[in-house]
Short mmCIF file of C-alpha atoms and ligand atoms in Angstrom, two decimals:
data_model
loop_
_atom_site.label_atom_id
_atom_site.label_comp_id
_atom_site.label_asym_id
_atom_site.label_seq_id
_atom_site.Cartn_x
_atom_site.Cartn_y
_atom_site.Cartn_z
CA MET V 1 -0.01 -0.08 -0.03
CA ARG V 2 1.42 3.50 -0.74
CA ARG V 3 1.97 6.27 2.25
CA THR V 4 -0.53 8.52 2.25
CA ILE V 5 -1.80 11.29 4.23
CA ARG V 6 -0.02 11.81 7.46
CA THR V 7 -1.73 11.13 10.86
CA VAL V 8 -0.36 11.30 14.10
CA PRO V 9 1.32 9.51 15.11
CA THR V 10 3.15 8.69 12.18
CA LEU V 11 3.88 5.19 10.76
CA LEU V 12 2.02 2.70 13.18
CA ALA V 13 -0.97 4.88 13.37
CA GLY V 14 -0.94 5.49 9.55
CA ALA V 15 -0.98 1.84 9.10
CA LEU V 16 -3.32 0.91 11.50
CA ILE V 17 -5.86 3.73 10.56
CA GLY V 18 -5.11 2.18 6.51
CA ALA V 19 -6.32 -1.26 8.06
CA LEU V 20 -9.31 0.15 10.06
CA GLY V 21 -10.39 2.32 6.96
CA LEU V 22 -10.37 -0.60 4.84
CA SER V 23 -11.51 -3.45 6.88
CA LEU V 24 -14.22 -1.60 9.04
CA THR V 25 -15.96 0.91 6.35
CA PRO V 26 -14.62 0.07 2.97
CA PRO V 27 -14.97 3.02 0.90
CA PRO V 28 -17.35 3.13 -1.73
CA PRO V 29 -15.40 3.00 -4.92
CA PRO V 30 -15.89 6.31 -6.91
CA ALA V 31 -17.87 5.96 -9.91
CA ALA V 32 -14.76 7.59 -12.27
CA ALA V 33 -12.25 4.94 -10.69
CA SER V 34 -14.21 1.72 -10.39
CA ALA V 35 -13.54 0.55 -13.64
CA ALA V 36 -9.95 0.87 -13.12
CA GLY V 37 -10.08 -0.30 -9.55
CA ALA V 38 -7.19 1.91 -8.76
CA THR V 39 -8.22 3.63 -5.75
CA ALA V 40 -7.50 0.51 -3.08
CA GLY V 41 -5.28 2.56 -0.40
CA THR V 42 -4.78 5.80 -1.77
CA PRO V 43 -5.29 8.81 0.00
CA ALA V 44 -8.71 9.65 -0.33
CA ALA V 45 -10.00 5.68 -0.19
CA VAL V 46 -7.97 5.20 3.06
CA ASN V 47 -9.19 8.79 4.91
CA GLY V 48 -12.44 9.15 3.52
CA ARG V 49 -14.44 11.99 3.73
CA LEU V 50 -12.45 14.79 5.65
CA THR V 51 -13.67 17.40 8.38
CA VAL V 52 -12.48 20.13 10.24
CA CYS V 53 -12.10 19.23 14.09
CA GLY V 54 -11.44 21.69 16.40
CA VAL V 55 -8.58 23.62 14.48
CA LYS V 56 -7.53 20.69 12.47
CA LEU V 57 -8.61 18.84 9.64
CA CYS V 58 -9.70 14.94 10.45
CA ASN V 59 -10.21 12.03 8.47
CA GLN V 60 -13.25 9.67 8.22
CA HIS V 61 -11.70 8.15 11.59
CA GLY V 62 -11.77 11.21 13.36
CA LYS V 63 -7.67 11.56 13.32
CA PRO V 64 -5.61 14.68 12.26
CA VAL V 65 -4.54 14.51 8.81
CA GLN V 66 -2.24 16.63 6.71
CA LEU V 67 -2.63 16.76 3.27
CA ARG V 68 0.39 17.65 1.21
CA GLY V 69 0.04 18.28 -2.76
CA MET V 70 -0.05 20.53 -5.99
CA SER V 71 -1.79 23.42 -7.38
CA SER V 72 -2.21 23.64 -11.33
CA HIS V 73 -1.56 26.95 -12.64
CA GLY V 74 -4.21 29.21 -14.38
CA LEU V 75 -6.36 26.53 -15.94
CA GLN V 76 -6.66 29.06 -19.32
CA TRP V 77 -2.80 29.08 -19.48
CA TYR V 78 -1.49 25.44 -18.43
CA SER V 79 -4.14 22.97 -19.04
CA GLN V 80 -1.62 21.03 -21.11
CA CYS V 81 0.52 20.22 -17.90
CA LEU V 82 -2.35 18.48 -16.53
CA THR V 83 -2.58 15.05 -18.64
CA ASP V 84 -3.39 11.63 -17.92
CA GLY V 85 0.43 11.12 -17.63
CA SER V 86 1.12 14.28 -15.33
CA LEU V 87 -1.68 13.56 -13.01
CA ASP V 88 -0.45 9.81 -12.68
CA ALA V 89 3.05 11.26 -11.81
CA LEU V 90 1.80 13.74 -9.26
CA ALA V 91 -0.35 10.54 -7.65
CA HIS V 92 2.00 7.55 -8.07
CA ASP V 93 5.19 9.25 -8.37
CA TRP V 94 4.98 12.68 -6.22
CA ASN V 95 2.64 10.60 -4.04
CA ALA V 96 0.70 13.84 -3.89
CA ASP V 97 -2.57 13.60 -1.42
CA VAL V 98 -4.59 16.63 -3.46
CA LEU V 99 -4.56 18.51 -6.32
CA ARG V 100 -5.40 22.06 -6.53
CA ILE V 101 -7.63 23.18 -9.37
CA SER V 102 -6.97 26.89 -9.70
CA LEU V 103 -9.95 28.43 -11.91
CA TYR V 104 -8.96 31.95 -12.20
CA VAL V 105 -12.07 34.20 -12.73
CA GLN V 106 -10.65 37.16 -14.55
CA GLU V 107 -7.29 36.94 -16.59
CA GLY V 108 -9.10 34.97 -19.54
CA GLY V 109 -10.51 32.68 -16.84
CA TYR V 110 -14.03 31.65 -16.06
CA GLU V 111 -15.57 34.76 -16.89
CA THR V 112 -14.74 34.49 -20.60
CA ASP V 113 -16.54 31.17 -20.71
CA PRO V 114 -18.30 29.68 -17.81
CA ARG V 115 -19.58 26.60 -19.55
CA GLY V 116 -16.02 25.66 -20.98
CA PHE V 117 -14.49 26.15 -17.67
CA THR V 118 -17.11 24.55 -15.54
CA ASP V 119 -16.15 21.60 -17.85
CA ARG V 120 -12.95 21.53 -17.34
CA VAL V 121 -13.07 21.84 -13.49
CA HIS V 122 -15.88 18.62 -13.88
CA ARG V 123 -12.87 16.75 -15.76
CA LEU V 124 -10.23 17.46 -13.68
CA ILE V 125 -12.16 16.47 -10.41
CA GLU V 126 -12.61 13.27 -12.14
CA LYS V 127 -9.05 12.60 -13.21
CA ALA V 128 -8.35 13.51 -9.45
CA THR V 129 -10.61 11.29 -8.40
CA ALA V 130 -9.69 8.30 -10.57
CA ARG V 131 -6.24 8.47 -8.88
CA GLY V 132 -7.01 8.55 -5.43
CA MET V 133 -6.51 12.35 -4.75
CA TYR V 134 -8.26 15.15 -3.21
CA ALA V 135 -9.50 17.75 -5.55
CA LEU V 136 -9.17 21.03 -3.99
CA VAL V 137 -11.34 23.28 -6.26
CA ASP V 138 -9.79 26.91 -6.27
CA TRP V 139 -12.18 30.06 -7.12
CA HIS V 140 -9.11 32.16 -7.90
CA GLN V 141 -10.35 35.48 -7.47
CA LEU V 142 -7.20 37.98 -7.63
CA THR V 143 -7.79 41.06 -9.47
CA PRO V 144 -10.39 42.48 -8.44
CA GLY V 145 -9.56 41.49 -4.95
CA ASP V 146 -12.79 42.12 -3.45
CA PRO V 147 -14.47 38.61 -3.48
CA HIS V 148 -17.98 40.32 -3.77
CA HIS V 149 -17.22 41.44 -7.54
CA ASN V 150 -17.72 37.58 -8.27
CA LEU V 151 -20.23 36.56 -6.18
CA GLU V 152 -22.76 36.14 -8.48
CA ARG V 153 -20.39 33.93 -10.54
CA ALA V 154 -19.28 32.12 -7.45
CA ARG V 155 -22.88 31.29 -6.94
CA THR V 156 -23.23 29.92 -10.22
CA PHE V 157 -20.17 27.90 -10.39
CA PHE V 158 -20.38 26.14 -7.13
CA THR V 159 -24.11 25.41 -7.54
CA GLU V 160 -23.06 23.19 -10.20
CA ILE V 161 -20.02 21.88 -8.99
CA ALA V 162 -21.46 20.90 -5.88
CA ARG V 163 -24.53 19.41 -7.26
CA ARG V 164 -22.61 17.15 -9.40
CA HIS V 165 -20.17 15.92 -6.93
CA ARG V 166 -21.96 15.89 -3.63
CA GLY V 167 -21.64 12.20 -3.90
CA LYS V 168 -17.86 12.20 -3.69
CA THR V 169 -15.92 12.12 -0.27
CA ASN V 170 -12.46 13.79 -1.50
CA LEU V 171 -13.40 17.34 -2.61
CA LEU V 172 -12.48 20.57 -0.94
CA TYR V 173 -14.13 24.02 -1.78
CA ASP V 174 -11.58 27.25 -1.54
CA ILE V 175 -14.23 30.21 -2.20
CA ALA V 176 -11.77 32.89 -2.31
CA ASN V 177 -8.13 32.75 -3.69
CA GLU V 178 -6.52 35.80 -2.29
CA PRO V 179 -8.83 38.79 -1.44
CA ASN V 180 -6.57 41.86 -1.58
CA GLY V 181 -7.56 45.48 -0.46
CA VAL V 182 -10.71 44.60 1.25
CA SER V 183 -11.31 44.59 5.16
CA TRP V 184 -11.53 41.11 6.49
CA SER V 185 -15.66 41.71 7.25
CA ARG V 186 -16.44 42.32 3.70
CA ILE V 187 -14.91 38.79 2.94
CA ARG V 188 -16.87 37.66 5.73
CA SER V 189 -19.98 38.84 4.53
CA TYR V 190 -19.10 37.41 1.07
CA ALA V 191 -18.46 33.98 2.78
CA GLU V 192 -21.48 33.94 4.70
CA GLN V 193 -23.80 34.69 1.26
CA LEU V 194 -21.91 31.89 -0.48
CA ILE V 195 -21.63 29.45 1.91
CA PRO V 196 -25.16 28.69 2.48
CA VAL V 197 -25.37 28.42 -1.60
CA ILE V 198 -22.65 25.73 -1.45
CA ARG V 199 -24.41 23.80 1.70
CA ALA V 200 -28.02 23.58 0.31
CA GLN V 201 -26.07 21.43 -2.69
CA ASP V 202 -23.41 19.55 -0.22
CA PRO V 203 -23.59 20.14 3.29
CA ASP V 204 -20.83 18.29 3.93
CA THR V 205 -17.85 19.31 2.21
CA PRO V 206 -15.32 21.43 3.82
CA ILE V 207 -15.08 24.99 2.41
CA LEU V 208 -11.87 27.07 2.86
CA ILE V 209 -11.86 30.83 2.97
CA GLY V 210 -9.28 33.09 1.76
CA THR V 211 -7.81 35.91 4.05
CA HIS V 212 -7.47 39.22 3.84
CA GLY V 213 -4.12 40.63 2.40
CA TRP V 214 -3.76 38.36 -0.24
CA GLY V 215 -4.58 34.98 1.95
CA SER V 216 -1.87 36.57 4.83
CA LEU V 217 -4.51 36.70 7.58
CA GLY V 218 -4.08 40.32 7.48
CA VAL V 219 -0.61 40.50 8.00
CA SER V 220 0.37 41.95 4.77
CA ASP V 221 -2.03 44.83 5.40
CA GLY V 222 -0.80 45.73 8.64
CA ARG V 223 -3.37 43.51 10.65
CA ASP V 224 -2.96 40.00 12.09
CA GLU V 225 -5.34 36.80 12.76
CA ARG V 226 -7.17 38.85 15.19
CA ASP V 227 -9.48 39.90 12.95
CA VAL V 228 -10.46 36.41 12.23
CA VAL V 229 -10.28 35.10 15.22
CA ASP V 230 -12.48 37.84 17.06
CA ASN V 231 -15.07 37.67 13.91
CA PRO V 232 -14.90 34.14 12.51
CA VAL V 233 -17.49 33.21 9.74
CA ARG V 234 -20.62 31.97 11.41
CA ALA V 235 -20.44 28.49 9.81
CA SER V 236 -19.35 24.97 10.55
CA ASN V 237 -16.95 22.69 8.74
CA ILE V 238 -14.90 25.47 7.31
CA MET V 239 -11.12 26.62 7.41
CA TYR V 240 -9.13 30.09 6.67
CA THR V 241 -6.37 30.04 4.10
CA PHE V 242 -2.76 31.31 4.41
CA HIS V 243 -0.42 31.83 1.53
CA PHE V 244 3.16 32.86 1.83
CA TYR V 245 6.10 33.01 -0.36
CA ALA V 246 9.38 32.20 1.35
CA ALA V 247 11.65 34.37 0.08
CA SER V 248 9.69 36.97 0.49
CA HIS V 249 7.46 36.65 3.87
CA GLY V 250 9.63 35.92 6.73
CA GLN V 251 9.44 35.45 10.54
CA GLU V 252 6.30 38.14 10.89
CA TYR V 253 4.07 35.44 8.40
CA LEU V 254 5.77 32.74 10.12
CA SER V 255 4.83 34.07 13.58
CA ALA V 256 1.34 34.66 12.40
CA LEU V 257 0.56 31.09 11.07
CA ASP V 258 1.98 29.79 14.25
CA ARG V 259 -0.40 31.71 16.32
CA ALA V 260 -3.38 31.60 13.83
CA SER V 261 -3.44 27.93 13.87
CA ASP V 262 -3.90 27.26 17.45
CA ARG V 263 -6.82 29.39 17.40
CA ILE V 264 -8.37 28.92 13.98
CA PRO V 265 -8.42 25.87 11.27
CA VAL V 266 -5.70 26.97 8.86
CA PHE V 267 -5.07 25.34 5.37
CA VAL V 268 -1.98 26.67 3.30
CA THR V 269 -3.96 26.28 -0.26
CA GLU V 270 -0.54 28.02 -1.68
CA PHE V 271 3.03 28.60 -0.74
CA GLY V 272 6.17 29.12 -2.87
CA THR V 273 9.47 28.70 -1.91
CA GLN V 274 10.73 31.92 -4.04
CA GLU V 275 9.65 35.32 -4.02
CA ALA V 276 6.14 36.39 -4.30
CA SER V 277 6.01 37.18 -7.89
CA GLY V 278 6.56 33.17 -8.06
CA ASP V 279 9.91 33.90 -9.55
CA GLY V 280 13.26 34.65 -8.42
CA PRO V 281 15.69 32.87 -6.34
CA ASN V 282 14.09 29.68 -3.39
CA ASP V 283 14.94 30.51 0.28
CA PHE V 284 14.50 26.64 1.16
CA GLY V 285 15.77 27.35 4.32
CA ARG V 286 12.88 29.54 4.93
CA ALA V 287 10.61 27.12 3.34
CA GLN V 288 11.71 24.34 5.40
CA GLN V 289 10.63 26.68 8.70
CA TYR V 290 7.35 26.93 7.34
CA LEU V 291 7.12 22.84 6.51
CA ASP V 292 8.45 22.13 10.06
CA LEU V 293 5.84 24.12 11.50
CA MET V 294 3.17 22.84 9.46
CA ALA V 295 4.39 19.45 10.08
CA ARG V 296 4.50 19.86 13.68
CA LYS V 297 0.97 21.35 13.76
CA LYS V 298 -0.48 18.79 10.85
CA ILE V 299 -1.40 22.19 8.67
CA SER V 300 -2.29 20.67 5.09
CA TRP V 301 -0.09 22.58 2.48
CA VAL V 302 -0.44 22.74 -1.34
CA ASN V 303 2.78 23.89 -3.40
CA TRP V 304 2.58 26.36 -6.38
CA ASN V 305 2.45 25.17 -8.99
CA TYR V 306 2.38 22.16 -11.24
CA SER V 307 3.47 23.50 -14.96
CA ASP V 308 6.30 24.52 -16.89
CA ASP V 309 5.89 28.36 -16.73
CA HIS V 310 9.27 29.93 -17.06
CA ARG V 311 9.51 31.20 -13.70
CA SER V 312 11.26 29.36 -10.93
CA GLY V 313 7.74 28.60 -8.97
CA ALA V 314 6.77 26.36 -11.93
CA VAL V 315 8.15 22.92 -10.98
CA PHE V 316 8.42 21.76 -14.65
CA LYS V 317 11.09 23.14 -16.97
CA PRO V 318 9.82 25.32 -20.00
CA GLY V 319 8.62 23.12 -22.58
CA THR V 320 7.87 19.94 -20.64
CA CYS V 321 4.02 20.28 -21.30
CA ALA V 322 4.21 20.39 -24.76
CA GLY V 323 7.04 17.85 -25.41
CA GLY V 324 4.73 15.64 -22.99
CA GLY V 325 6.57 14.88 -20.14
CA PRO V 326 8.57 13.25 -18.87
CA TRP V 327 6.50 13.42 -16.05
CA ALA V 328 7.77 11.22 -13.44
CA GLY V 329 11.25 11.61 -11.82
CA LYS V 330 13.52 14.68 -11.55
CA THR V 331 14.93 14.96 -15.23
CA SER V 332 12.19 17.46 -16.32
CA LEU V 333 12.19 19.39 -12.81
CA LYS V 334 13.33 22.79 -11.82
CA PRO V 335 15.36 22.92 -8.54
CA ALA V 336 12.27 24.13 -6.54
CA GLY V 337 10.21 21.17 -8.23
CA VAL V 338 13.01 18.81 -6.93
CA TRP V 339 12.97 20.23 -3.40
CA ILE V 340 9.11 19.68 -3.29
CA ARG V 341 8.77 16.62 -4.73
CA ASP V 342 10.91 15.40 -2.36
CA ARG V 343 9.22 16.68 0.54
CA ILE V 344 5.88 15.27 -1.01
CA ARG V 345 6.94 12.07 -1.45
CA THR V 346 8.68 11.68 2.13
CA PRO V 347 6.97 10.44 5.04
CA ASP V 348 6.31 13.04 8.24
CA ASP V 349 9.87 14.90 8.63
CA PHE V 350 8.37 15.09 12.20
CA PRO V 351 7.46 12.56 14.84
CA ALA V 352 4.35 12.58 16.61
CA ASN V 353 3.63 14.73 19.08
C1 IDC S 1 0.86 34.28 -10.84
C2 IDC S 1 1.09 33.53 -12.12
C3 IDC S 1 1.59 34.40 -13.17
C4 IDC S 1 0.25 35.40 -13.19
C5 IDC S 1 0.21 36.24 -12.10
C6 IDC S 1 -1.56 37.16 -12.35
O1 IDC S 1 2.31 32.83 -11.73
O2 IDC S 1 1.60 33.72 -14.19
O3 IDC S 1 0.60 36.45 -14.45
O4 IDC S 1 -0.13 35.44 -10.88
O5 IDC S 1 -2.20 36.14 -12.62
C7 IDC S 1 -0.15 34.31 -5.98
C8 IDC S 1 -1.60 34.57 -6.73
C9 IDC S 1 -1.28 33.50 -7.85
C10 IDC S 1 0.15 34.02 -8.35
C11 IDC S 1 1.53 33.83 -7.62
C12 IDC S 1 2.90 34.13 -8.20
O6 IDC S 1 -2.30 33.70 -6.04
O7 IDC S 1 -1.85 33.62 -9.16
O8 IDC S 1 0.77 33.59 -10.04
N1 IDC S 1 0.64 34.20 -5.90
O9 IDC S 1 2.69 35.85 -8.18
N2 IDC S 1 -0.18 34.84 -4.60
C13 IDC S 1 0.97 35.19 -4.34
C14 IDC S 1 1.95 34.92 -5.15
#
């Protein structure tokens, strides 16, 4: 059986939970995967439906888990990097638990072709499901930064996604990538309008909410996590997102993540080992500090990004996607790709505590 999501304590409990998961409650095979019979022992099969438990994310047995995986680049630009071969590599060579499906709303994304982009997301959810990964559907609003700008579009999009996929146990919804230029209270009001729309279709899938200051818990606006702690979104089974870029965001961000994750459920839905532009030199030392913190506290994370964009944060070398790989192994990877693949593949860096 392949190694999957890390639970507490690490190896023994992982094996035990895996065994329990398979013997007591065999997960129903997802429709798309049953033909291939490929899902037994995968992260999504072993851990099943995820639920927010206190400040953690728990599997179907109530054990805190940490998901690790990759974000796509914008679907409007880099769909060619999301092939059957590349997703096989992500699931079976990288051993990723989760694929974040990054649906830009502007910049040539969803708003230009709602039908076409919604169908692309449907297909990618099925591909992640067939490979036993969690599918994190990312409503990638960015410019403008006020999520209310896209509220009607989000209602339409998530209503269809939630209705179509509500029978699945491997989904997560991220309803606002990086709100910016707006107060926390404005984001909160957006979340409180959209969440009931999603819950009406699918009452159980965890919902992730972007925080102010580009997902910095307010830090980049000179604020901090207390805005959220003092005024949480009035809904259950939700988490708040935090984003960082290690070469740009140092101790102040790290401390905010550490403090916040003691008080509210936090999911790092995007980070890079380089600068906030997604480019420039990597700071692997600083990035490892974040990873150590997230391992210790079972904070799930997703790295930006699984494409061959020229920037240093895109894991593949330019030309890889047009050339159809090679996807597995290290030959096609930039330094950030080699580094992050190692950290997704390896078991817990930290002993249980
Ligand atoms: C970048 C992309 C780049 C694109 C730009 C604007 O790499 O190709 O032109 O967005 O859309 C984020 C955002 C993410 C950014 C990334 C790197 O969520 O969309 O991608 N980043 O700048 N937040 C911090 C960094």
